[in-house]
Amino acid sequence: MPLTSPWSILKGLNNRLDRILTVVCAVLLTVMVVTIFVQVLARYVFLASTPWSEEVAVYCFIWVVFLGTGLGVRDHAHLVADLLPENLGPFWEKALMAFSLGMVTVIALVFLWYGLDYAILGLTRLSVSMGFPMFYIYISLPTTGAVMLLFLIERAHALWSGDAGS
Amino acid sequence: MTTLLFTSFFALIFLRIPVGFALILSSFLVIVADGLPPNLVALRLYEGLTPFPILAIPLFYSLGLLCNSSGFTERIMMLARALVGGVRAGLAHVNIVASMLFAGISGSSTADTAGIGSVIMPQMVKAGYSKPFTVAVTACSSTMGNIIPPSILMVIYGAFGNVSIGMLFLGGFLPGLLLGFGQMALVYVLARHYDFGVEDKNERPPLGRSLLRGVLPLGVPVVIIGGIVGGVFTPTESAAIAIFYVLALSAFVYRELTLKSLRGLLQEGGRFVALPLIMTAAAAVFAWLLAYYQFPEAMVGVMEEFGASRYGVLASVVFAFLILGCFLDTVPAIIMFLPIVQALGDSAGIHPVQMGVIVVLTGALGLVTPPYGVCLLVASKIIGIHPRQAIAMTLMFGGVSLAVIIFVVLVPEVSLFLPKLLMGKFF
């Protein structure tokens, strides 16, 4: 297959997206920990209260969780309850995987569509202590929906072309 | 509507849909079917992640990862070896004692299995222990990570159930010790029966030096528990402080942590923490719907119709979580059924702290019960056997957990004595 097939472009794009999001999550996690630390430090050492710190930490947290959820879709990291026997034969295995991809696609679309719907409400809603629009928090869910879709297309193609993934 | 909610959820997880997504899908289905606004799903997901105590979960996970890669875990194991390495079946006892010490530092059982297990399991196999026994001891002792404070499961219970996390932490302390000593007693009996020898006689590190080396890591539980109980900081803050304590120690005193390994750790952590937390948020949506349809009240009605006593209520809660723990991850199981558990507990006059400790104890047992027991899976993977092979041994140690649970059910003071003693003014 030539290098410029749309699938290899998608794969390249997803690889880059994967790396960027991993770094973003690491940075957000760091900011979260440091902010909470500063909050305690400020309270006891500088005797100052920092009303913004809890908000910053919670908002970083929300972004980390949703972006990480998107990343988990790419490498099958989300936990599955193993209730069915392990190997049901190639046909059923493939059918179950296809069903699972379909259902997660529904989730991605719900995140994208209704997440956006909700995010727009956030344009006029301000955060309690810092006073910026909640839109910047609420946009995390539709963003994740879009990221999940990109990863899901890649996985669906892999499944279709015989490579069962994992 | 609750019937639709439950059946669609169980159908989806049966068909191998990831648990977190199955929770969201079945909730969404019910929201649409009942004509509620569909963006309610977004609202409830955000609400599930907004309470500040929840932030302690990623922090305690990160703390566990950090301990494993900064030389903390090895120091704890050295201390455990110096304490009990010289007795019959020493390595098995070391495994348990190390888990107890580690449990006081980290709130995560999987970090315990991975950190301690990857060091001691190969040693145990080399010393002649059977692989199933090795897996069972490692997996079951690491459940204490969630019982001896700090504990991620207790953070979840406290945050969603509006119970003091500090009191839950204290309430778990005695049951955790009982569990540890109970497991050691079982190892002692098994060692006599199978005639295990003393394997660690010569290489045992001297106690004095190990204590000295282990004293700084053991500062972590002092900081966390002391800080929370003394009202100096919240559980979330205590986790952040503990992270900086470990970072400072390993960077400046032990000089074992490099910038490169820290970067790797943060990237791993950033990706990893989302997995339990999306289940947390999703389970919060599910639980909200159950409350919306007044399912907890309905369950209380059913129980009262049966005329269930205090012990009847507790027994059914334990039984329900034992079943749930077999095929559901503990985190979503606790959140989904928390409103029901609390409604039942209130109607039967059970103290919320005792109820919380019992639910967490039973939930932690779910971490090792097949087919879906995370700690059992992790431990089996480390040593390369199928989890099925370790089931018989695991159930034997599970029996110890069950005995402790029954004891806590029958004697409320086991879980209530320390909270009353140390936080009596809030009691």
XYZ file of C-alpha atoms in Angstrom:
593
model
C 0.000 0.000 0.000
C 1.377 3.438 -0.829
C 2.357 5.577 2.101
C -0.181 8.239 1.282
C -3.273 6.071 1.727
C -5.868 7.833 3.866
C -5.450 5.143 6.534
C -1.767 5.772 6.991
C -2.438 9.486 7.167
C -5.016 8.838 9.890
C -2.578 6.604 11.711
C 0.115 9.283 11.572
C -2.341 11.887 12.780
C -3.486 9.666 15.646
C 0.082 8.902 16.681
C 0.765 12.597 16.946
C -2.524 13.247 18.748
C -1.695 10.436 21.164
C 1.702 11.949 22.005
C 0.340 15.459 22.406
C -2.536 14.383 24.640
C -0.219 12.275 26.803
C 1.940 15.323 27.435
C -1.113 17.531 28.034
C -2.450 15.059 30.610
C 0.923 14.887 32.358
C 1.106 18.687 32.519
C -2.462 19.005 33.821
C -1.799 16.360 36.481
C 1.309 18.276 37.541
C -0.562 21.571 37.717
C -3.237 19.876 39.801
C -0.799 18.494 42.369
C 1.207 21.711 42.580
C -1.915 23.847 42.986
C -3.197 21.782 45.890
C 0.239 21.880 47.487
C 0.361 25.663 47.084
C -3.094 25.893 48.650
C -1.864 24.254 51.850
C 1.372 26.212 51.796
C -0.505 29.483 51.382
C -2.847 28.665 54.222
C -0.223 27.769 56.791
C 2.919 29.580 55.717
C 1.619 32.778 54.187
C -1.681 32.732 56.086
C -3.500 33.585 52.895
C -6.524 31.860 51.445
C -6.462 31.042 47.764
C -10.035 30.813 46.512
C -8.872 30.112 42.973
C -6.776 27.050 43.786
C -9.560 24.527 44.300
C -11.182 25.583 41.040
C -7.951 25.314 39.066
C -7.302 21.837 40.479
C -10.830 20.569 39.809
C -10.845 21.904 36.245
C -7.451 20.389 35.431
C -8.779 17.155 36.885
C -11.881 17.153 34.664
C -9.752 17.691 31.569
C -7.318 14.919 32.564
C -10.131 12.439 33.110
C -11.876 13.084 29.806
C -8.743 13.298 27.662
C -7.378 10.166 29.340
C -10.674 8.430 28.599
C -10.143 9.227 24.930
C -6.581 7.895 25.044
C -7.780 4.713 26.716
C -10.012 4.007 23.718
C -6.971 3.788 21.500
C -5.105 1.146 23.451
C -8.053 -0.958 24.707
C -7.270 0.164 28.219
C -10.857 0.437 29.473
C -11.803 -2.357 31.807
C -14.109 -5.057 30.534
C -15.916 -7.566 32.757
C -14.961 -11.027 31.504
C -18.282 -12.812 31.802
C -18.174 -14.693 28.517
C -15.687 -17.522 27.954
C -12.324 -16.365 26.731
C -12.237 -17.527 23.165
C -15.494 -17.964 21.296
C -13.928 -18.561 17.901
C -12.838 -15.970 15.340
C -16.314 -15.103 14.081
C -17.889 -14.340 17.460
C -14.774 -12.609 18.711
C -14.851 -10.323 15.716
C -18.593 -9.766 16.013
C -18.288 -8.830 19.701
C -15.416 -6.471 18.955
C -17.457 -4.842 16.192
C -20.428 -4.477 18.559
C -18.180 -2.950 21.193
C -16.696 -0.479 18.694
C -20.234 0.418 17.596
C -21.394 1.059 21.145
C -18.346 3.145 22.000
C -19.008 5.114 18.817
C -22.478 5.884 20.159
C -20.825 7.165 23.353
C -18.426 9.296 21.324
C -21.333 10.815 19.386
C -23.263 11.487 22.604
C -20.188 13.170 24.078
C -19.748 15.229 20.931
C -23.365 16.234 20.300
C -24.880 16.652 23.759
C -21.547 17.686 25.213
C -21.482 20.577 22.766
C -25.109 21.306 23.542
C -24.224 21.566 27.210
C -20.987 23.470 26.577
C -22.925 26.221 24.804
C -24.957 26.721 27.976
C -21.596 27.260 29.668
C -20.908 30.362 27.576
C -23.084 32.429 29.877
C -22.289 30.553 33.093
C -19.315 31.825 35.054
C -17.085 29.910 37.428
C -17.713 30.796 41.059
C -14.394 32.186 42.209
C -12.431 33.050 39.071
C -15.375 34.190 36.998
C -14.478 32.820 33.570
C -17.017 31.096 31.318
C -17.593 27.425 32.175
C -17.527 26.831 28.427
C -13.772 26.224 28.701
C -14.408 23.345 31.068
C -17.501 21.982 29.387
C -15.798 21.856 25.992
C -13.679 18.968 27.336
C -16.452 16.417 26.795
C -17.101 17.153 23.083
C -13.336 17.359 22.522
C -13.036 13.873 23.955
C -15.904 12.724 21.741
C -14.018 13.936 18.660
C -10.754 12.321 19.806
C -12.565 9.049 20.464
C -14.073 9.098 16.969
C -10.631 9.475 15.379
C -9.267 6.552 17.397
C -12.384 4.462 16.742
C -12.117 4.873 12.960
C -8.523 3.653 13.159
C -9.553 0.648 15.267
C -12.511 -0.169 13.039
C -10.232 -0.182 10.023
C -7.757 -2.434 11.801
C -10.569 -4.828 12.692
C -11.924 -4.778 9.148
C -8.571 -5.470 7.557
C -8.043 -8.533 9.743
C -5.738 -7.187 12.416
C -7.782 -7.699 15.581
C -5.867 -4.960 17.374
C -4.700 -5.325 20.960
C -37.315 2.612 34.239
C -34.959 1.152 36.828
C -35.587 -2.268 35.249
C -34.480 -0.891 31.882
C -31.478 0.730 33.549
C -30.299 -2.500 35.173
C -31.070 -4.901 32.321
C -29.427 -2.738 29.664
C -26.374 -2.264 31.877
C -25.914 -5.956 32.595
C -26.568 -6.881 28.948
C -23.902 -4.406 27.838
C -21.197 -5.552 30.255
C -22.038 -9.145 29.362
C -21.287 -8.295 25.729
C -17.869 -6.944 26.746
C -18.647 -3.244 26.616
C -16.184 -1.506 28.976
C -17.877 -1.012 32.353
C -17.628 2.787 32.374
C -19.134 3.099 28.915
C -21.875 0.570 29.705
C -22.883 2.731 32.675
C -23.107 5.831 30.491
C -24.958 4.043 27.681
C -27.621 2.498 29.896
C -28.103 5.806 31.713
C -28.412 7.643 28.408
C -30.916 5.087 27.167
C -33.119 5.638 30.233
C -32.792 9.430 30.002
C -33.953 9.383 26.386
C -36.661 6.768 26.978
C -38.130 8.829 29.814
C -38.004 12.085 27.868
C -35.521 13.781 30.194
C -33.189 16.330 28.528
C -30.346 14.323 26.878
C -27.622 16.775 27.907
C -28.366 15.685 31.469
C -25.703 13.054 30.798
C -23.064 15.773 30.379
C -24.267 17.641 33.465
C -24.185 14.510 35.642
C -20.731 13.450 34.393
C -19.310 16.851 35.371
C -21.102 16.750 38.711
C -19.526 13.343 39.338
C -16.051 14.839 38.981
C -16.528 18.169 40.733
C -16.471 17.326 44.475
C -13.034 18.279 45.750
C -12.484 15.037 47.765
C -12.608 13.036 44.506
C -9.321 14.659 43.527
C -7.686 12.554 46.202
C -8.173 9.486 43.980
C -5.714 10.398 41.195
C -3.352 11.736 43.844
C -3.331 8.484 45.823
C -2.868 6.504 42.609
C 0.075 8.750 41.680
C 1.487 8.381 45.176
C 1.484 4.596 44.771
C 3.239 4.799 41.404
C 5.748 7.242 42.842
C 6.585 4.993 45.819
C 7.244 2.102 43.459
C 9.698 4.035 41.321
C 11.509 6.066 43.959
C 13.018 3.416 46.200
C 10.273 3.685 48.837
C 8.822 0.270 48.210
C 12.231 -1.428 48.453
C 12.922 0.251 51.771
C 9.594 -0.910 53.136
C 10.297 -4.446 51.995
C 13.715 -4.348 53.598
C 12.069 -3.352 56.861
C 9.510 -6.154 56.525
C 12.316 -8.650 55.917
C 14.166 -7.520 58.975
C 10.996 -7.866 61.057
C 9.629 -11.249 60.003
C 12.006 -12.688 57.379
C 13.573 -15.094 59.836
C 10.523 -17.167 60.744
C 9.202 -20.268 59.035
C 7.770 -19.366 55.601
C 9.458 -16.018 56.079
C 8.993 -14.676 52.578
C 5.232 -15.174 52.734
C 5.149 -13.256 56.020
C 7.385 -10.566 54.530
C 4.899 -10.238 51.686
C 2.040 -9.627 54.123
C 3.902 -7.281 56.453
C 5.242 -5.270 53.516
C 1.674 -4.933 52.237
C 0.529 -3.705 55.641
C 3.272 -1.083 55.749
C 2.689 -0.116 52.120
C -1.040 0.144 52.837
C -0.252 2.897 55.306
C 1.477 4.891 52.609
C -0.570 4.290 49.505
C -4.307 4.017 49.131
C -4.193 1.812 46.078
C -4.297 -1.979 46.156
C -3.166 -2.427 42.563
C -0.074 -0.296 43.212
C 0.585 -2.588 46.171
C 0.250 -5.758 44.073
C 2.406 -4.374 41.291
C 5.066 -2.774 43.494
C 5.557 -5.422 46.152
C 4.531 -8.332 43.954
C 7.038 -7.701 41.202
C 9.867 -7.765 43.759
C 8.858 -10.563 46.089
C 6.972 -12.969 43.830
C 9.999 -14.115 41.819
C 11.904 -14.548 45.110
C 9.093 -16.656 46.552
C 8.925 -18.916 43.514
C 12.693 -19.293 43.575
C 12.533 -20.284 47.238
C 10.158 -23.110 46.323
C 6.664 -21.747 47.023
C 4.036 -22.907 44.567
C 2.917 -20.279 42.088
C -0.777 -20.364 43.105
C 0.191 -19.848 46.757
C 2.495 -16.970 45.804
C -0.250 -15.309 43.758
C -2.841 -15.772 46.517
C -0.648 -14.287 49.263
C 0.392 -11.318 47.120
C -3.078 -10.496 45.804
C -4.921 -10.988 49.085
C -2.429 -9.096 51.210
C -2.597 -6.144 48.825
C -6.325 -5.725 49.480
C -5.198 -4.169 52.751
C -4.040 -1.194 50.661
C -7.679 -0.141 50.650
C -8.462 -1.009 54.250
C -5.524 0.306 56.261
C -5.659 4.082 55.757
C -5.295 5.912 53.422
C -7.721 4.214 51.066
C -9.062 5.179 47.663
C -12.267 3.206 48.205
C -12.912 5.070 51.452
C -12.324 8.402 49.722
C -14.968 7.382 47.198
C -17.384 6.193 49.872
C -16.908 9.342 51.915
C -17.091 11.747 49.003
C -20.229 10.309 47.422
C -21.895 9.234 50.646
C -21.129 12.407 52.584
C -19.365 10.550 55.391
C -16.224 11.925 57.070
C -13.277 10.450 55.172
C -11.037 10.903 58.211
C -13.393 8.775 60.334
C -13.615 6.089 57.657
C -9.806 6.016 57.511
C -9.599 5.534 61.275
C -12.410 2.982 61.179
C -10.471 0.853 58.713
C -7.343 0.711 60.829
C -8.239 -2.076 63.282
C -10.018 -4.289 60.721
C -6.953 -3.838 58.479
C -4.608 -5.000 61.239
C -6.908 -7.950 61.996
C -6.856 -8.908 58.346
C -3.060 -8.749 58.184
C -2.572 -10.808 61.325
C -5.272 -13.228 60.215
C -3.474 -13.811 56.943
C -0.207 -14.339 58.798
C -1.935 -16.893 61.021
C -3.169 -18.726 57.936
C 0.343 -18.725 56.470
C 1.619 -20.086 59.793
C -0.907 -22.954 59.695
C -0.219 -23.706 56.031
C 3.532 -23.600 56.647
C 3.216 -26.286 59.327
C 0.955 -28.343 57.126
C 3.166 -28.180 54.031
C 6.375 -28.048 56.070
C 7.805 -24.834 54.589
C 11.300 -24.026 55.795
C 13.117 -20.864 56.843
C 14.556 -19.447 53.650
C 15.911 -16.097 54.681
C 18.314 -16.888 57.518
C 21.586 -15.551 56.227
C 20.658 -12.720 53.906
C 18.438 -11.039 56.469
C 19.242 -7.369 56.896
C 19.935 -6.211 60.457
C 16.847 -4.809 62.154
C 18.428 -1.583 63.404
C 19.683 -0.445 60.046
C 16.445 -1.380 58.282
C 14.418 0.531 60.845
C 16.610 3.550 60.298
C 16.250 3.269 56.546
C 12.522 2.699 56.792
C 11.785 5.472 59.247
C 11.510 8.264 56.683
C 9.089 6.391 54.376
C 6.947 5.643 57.424
C 6.646 9.382 57.903
C 4.088 9.337 55.081
C 1.264 7.679 57.046
C 2.025 9.917 60.004
C 1.675 13.001 57.801
C -1.484 11.771 56.072
C -3.395 10.386 59.030
C -2.105 12.930 61.522
C -2.908 15.783 59.173
C -6.442 14.648 58.440
C -7.367 13.634 61.983
C -5.843 16.793 63.422
C -7.862 18.877 60.987
C -4.698 20.365 59.474
C -5.701 19.479 55.958
C -8.268 17.626 53.872
C -7.639 14.117 52.458
C -6.995 15.593 49.012
C -4.466 18.020 50.425
C -2.829 15.269 52.466
C -2.231 13.266 49.289
C -0.572 16.246 47.607
C 1.606 16.878 50.669
C 2.577 13.187 50.748
C 3.542 13.326 47.077
C 5.846 16.267 47.725
C 7.275 14.555 50.805
C 8.140 11.458 48.762
C 9.479 13.584 45.905
C 11.699 15.632 48.203
C 13.013 12.540 49.999
C 13.799 10.590 46.878
C 15.315 13.569 45.076
C 17.449 15.020 47.861
C 18.006 12.278 50.445
C 17.960 9.022 48.491
C 18.923 10.592 45.156
C 17.147 7.795 43.321
C 14.636 9.819 41.367
C 15.783 11.318 38.077
C 13.987 13.960 36.062
C 13.603 11.436 33.296
C 11.875 8.831 35.443
C 9.659 11.553 36.898
C 8.594 12.580 33.419
C 7.805 8.967 32.514
C 5.862 8.620 35.737
C 3.742 11.699 35.043
C 2.934 10.539 31.534
C 1.979 7.104 32.780
C -0.051 8.638 35.599
C -1.794 11.149 33.337
C -3.047 8.383 31.082
C -3.736 5.847 33.779
C -5.756 7.824 36.318
C -8.537 8.472 33.815
C -9.522 4.799 33.662
C -10.918 4.384 37.184
C -12.202 7.943 37.186
C -14.367 7.740 34.094
C -16.000 4.776 35.816
C -16.431 6.961 38.898
C -18.150 9.714 36.919
C -20.242 7.215 34.954
C -21.334 5.408 38.101
C -22.354 8.774 39.564
C -24.726 9.287 36.593
C -26.177 5.834 37.182
C -26.567 6.401 40.921
C -28.228 9.756 40.318
C -30.829 8.091 38.108
C -31.479 5.419 40.727
C -32.042 8.146 43.301
C -34.232 10.077 40.836
C -36.513 7.047 40.482
C -36.479 6.608 44.274
C -35.026 3.151 44.004
C -33.280 3.331 47.414
C -36.618 4.046 49.131
C -38.171 1.118 47.288
C -35.404 -1.167 48.525
C -35.917 0.016 52.097
C -39.601 -0.824 51.677
C -38.751 -4.328 50.495
C -36.418 -4.859 53.427
C -38.978 -3.644 55.928
C -41.559 -5.944 54.429
C -39.213 -8.847 55.090
C -38.812 -7.507 58.583
C -35.044 -7.553 58.219
C -33.201 -6.752 61.420
C -29.981 -4.779 61.704
C -27.973 -7.926 61.047
C -30.278 -8.942 58.221
C -29.591 -5.613 56.502
C -25.844 -5.879 57.014
C -25.793 -9.492 55.849
C -27.636 -8.627 52.648
C -25.301 -5.678 51.975
C -22.268 -7.934 52.434
C -23.822 -10.643 50.294
C -24.729 -8.180 47.522
C -21.218 -6.736 47.392
C -19.646 -10.206 47.398
C -21.665 -11.077 44.287
C -21.107 -7.682 42.650
C -17.406 -7.822 43.431
C -17.036 -10.967 41.367
C -17.850 -9.344 38.074
C -17.872 -5.586 38.577
C -14.984 -3.293 39.354
C -15.146 -2.246 43.000
C -15.102 1.508 42.335
C -18.282 1.718 40.226
C -19.967 -0.962 42.343
C -19.608 1.155 45.475
C -20.817 4.369 43.831
C -23.772 2.759 42.035
C -25.197 1.158 45.139
C -24.143 3.710 47.737
C -27.542 5.495 47.890
C -29.261 2.157 48.492
C -26.730 1.072 51.098
C -27.091 4.341 52.978
C -30.875 4.315 52.882
C -30.861 0.768 54.255
C -28.271 1.650 56.880
C -30.212 4.709 58.063
C -33.470 2.792 58.323
C -31.786 0.075 60.399
C -29.897 2.564 62.585
C -26.411 1.489 61.560
C -23.639 4.029 62.043
C -22.503 5.370 58.635
C -18.833 4.773 59.493
C -19.446 1.114 60.380
C -21.450 0.688 57.177
C -18.696 2.349 55.130
C -15.976 0.147 56.616
C -18.038 -2.985 55.944
C -18.753 -1.980 52.343
C -15.075 -1.163 51.716
C -13.931 -4.431 53.351
C -16.309 -6.435 51.181
C -15.484 -4.364 48.102
C -11.772 -4.943 48.698
C -12.411 -8.676 48.797
C -13.922 -8.183 45.333
C -10.435 -7.146 44.152
C -9.350 -10.795 44.371
C -12.519 -12.760 43.592
C -12.604 -14.300 40.127
C -13.390 -13.835 37.308
C -12.961 -10.101 37.688
C -10.495 -9.387 40.484
C -7.956 -6.758 39.468
C -5.348 -7.671 42.075
C -5.626 -11.366 41.261
C -5.205 -10.578 37.557
C -2.172 -8.337 38.155
C -0.501 -10.863 40.460
C -1.127 -13.771 38.070
C 0.292 -11.747 35.222
C 3.519 -10.954 37.094
C 4.298 -14.616 37.505
C 2.728 -15.903 34.304
C -0.016 -18.269 35.412
C -3.714 -18.228 34.596
C -5.747 -16.651 37.429
C -7.888 -19.801 37.451
C -4.982 -21.809 38.840
C -4.804 -19.599 41.916
C -8.512 -19.604 42.749
C -8.470 -22.365 45.375
C -5.606 -20.746 47.316
C -7.141 -17.307 46.924
C -10.439 -18.490 48.356
C -8.619 -19.753 51.434
C -7.228 -16.275 52.082
C -10.610 -14.834 51.094
C -11.974 -16.820 54.020
C -9.834 -14.725 56.355
C -11.331 -11.552 54.850
C -14.814 -12.944 55.275
C -14.118 -13.760 58.916
C -12.946 -10.170 59.513
C -16.055 -8.813 57.756
C -18.333 -10.925 59.944
C -16.442 -9.765 63.019
C -16.903 -6.099 62.043
C -20.597 -6.759 61.390
C -21.091 -8.350 64.803
C -18.896 -5.973 66.811
C -19.429 -2.342 65.730
C -16.696 -1.174 68.107
C -13.980 -2.678 65.886
C -14.698 0.003 63.317
C -15.998 2.722 65.634
C -13.536 2.697 68.527
C -10.725 4.700 66.910
C -12.963 7.310 65.224
C -14.695 7.879 68.588
C -11.415 8.089 70.430
C -9.611 10.467 68.072
C -12.372 12.417 66.389
C -14.969 12.174 69.148
C -16.005 15.796 68.929
C -17.322 15.254 65.392
C -18.886 11.920 66.173
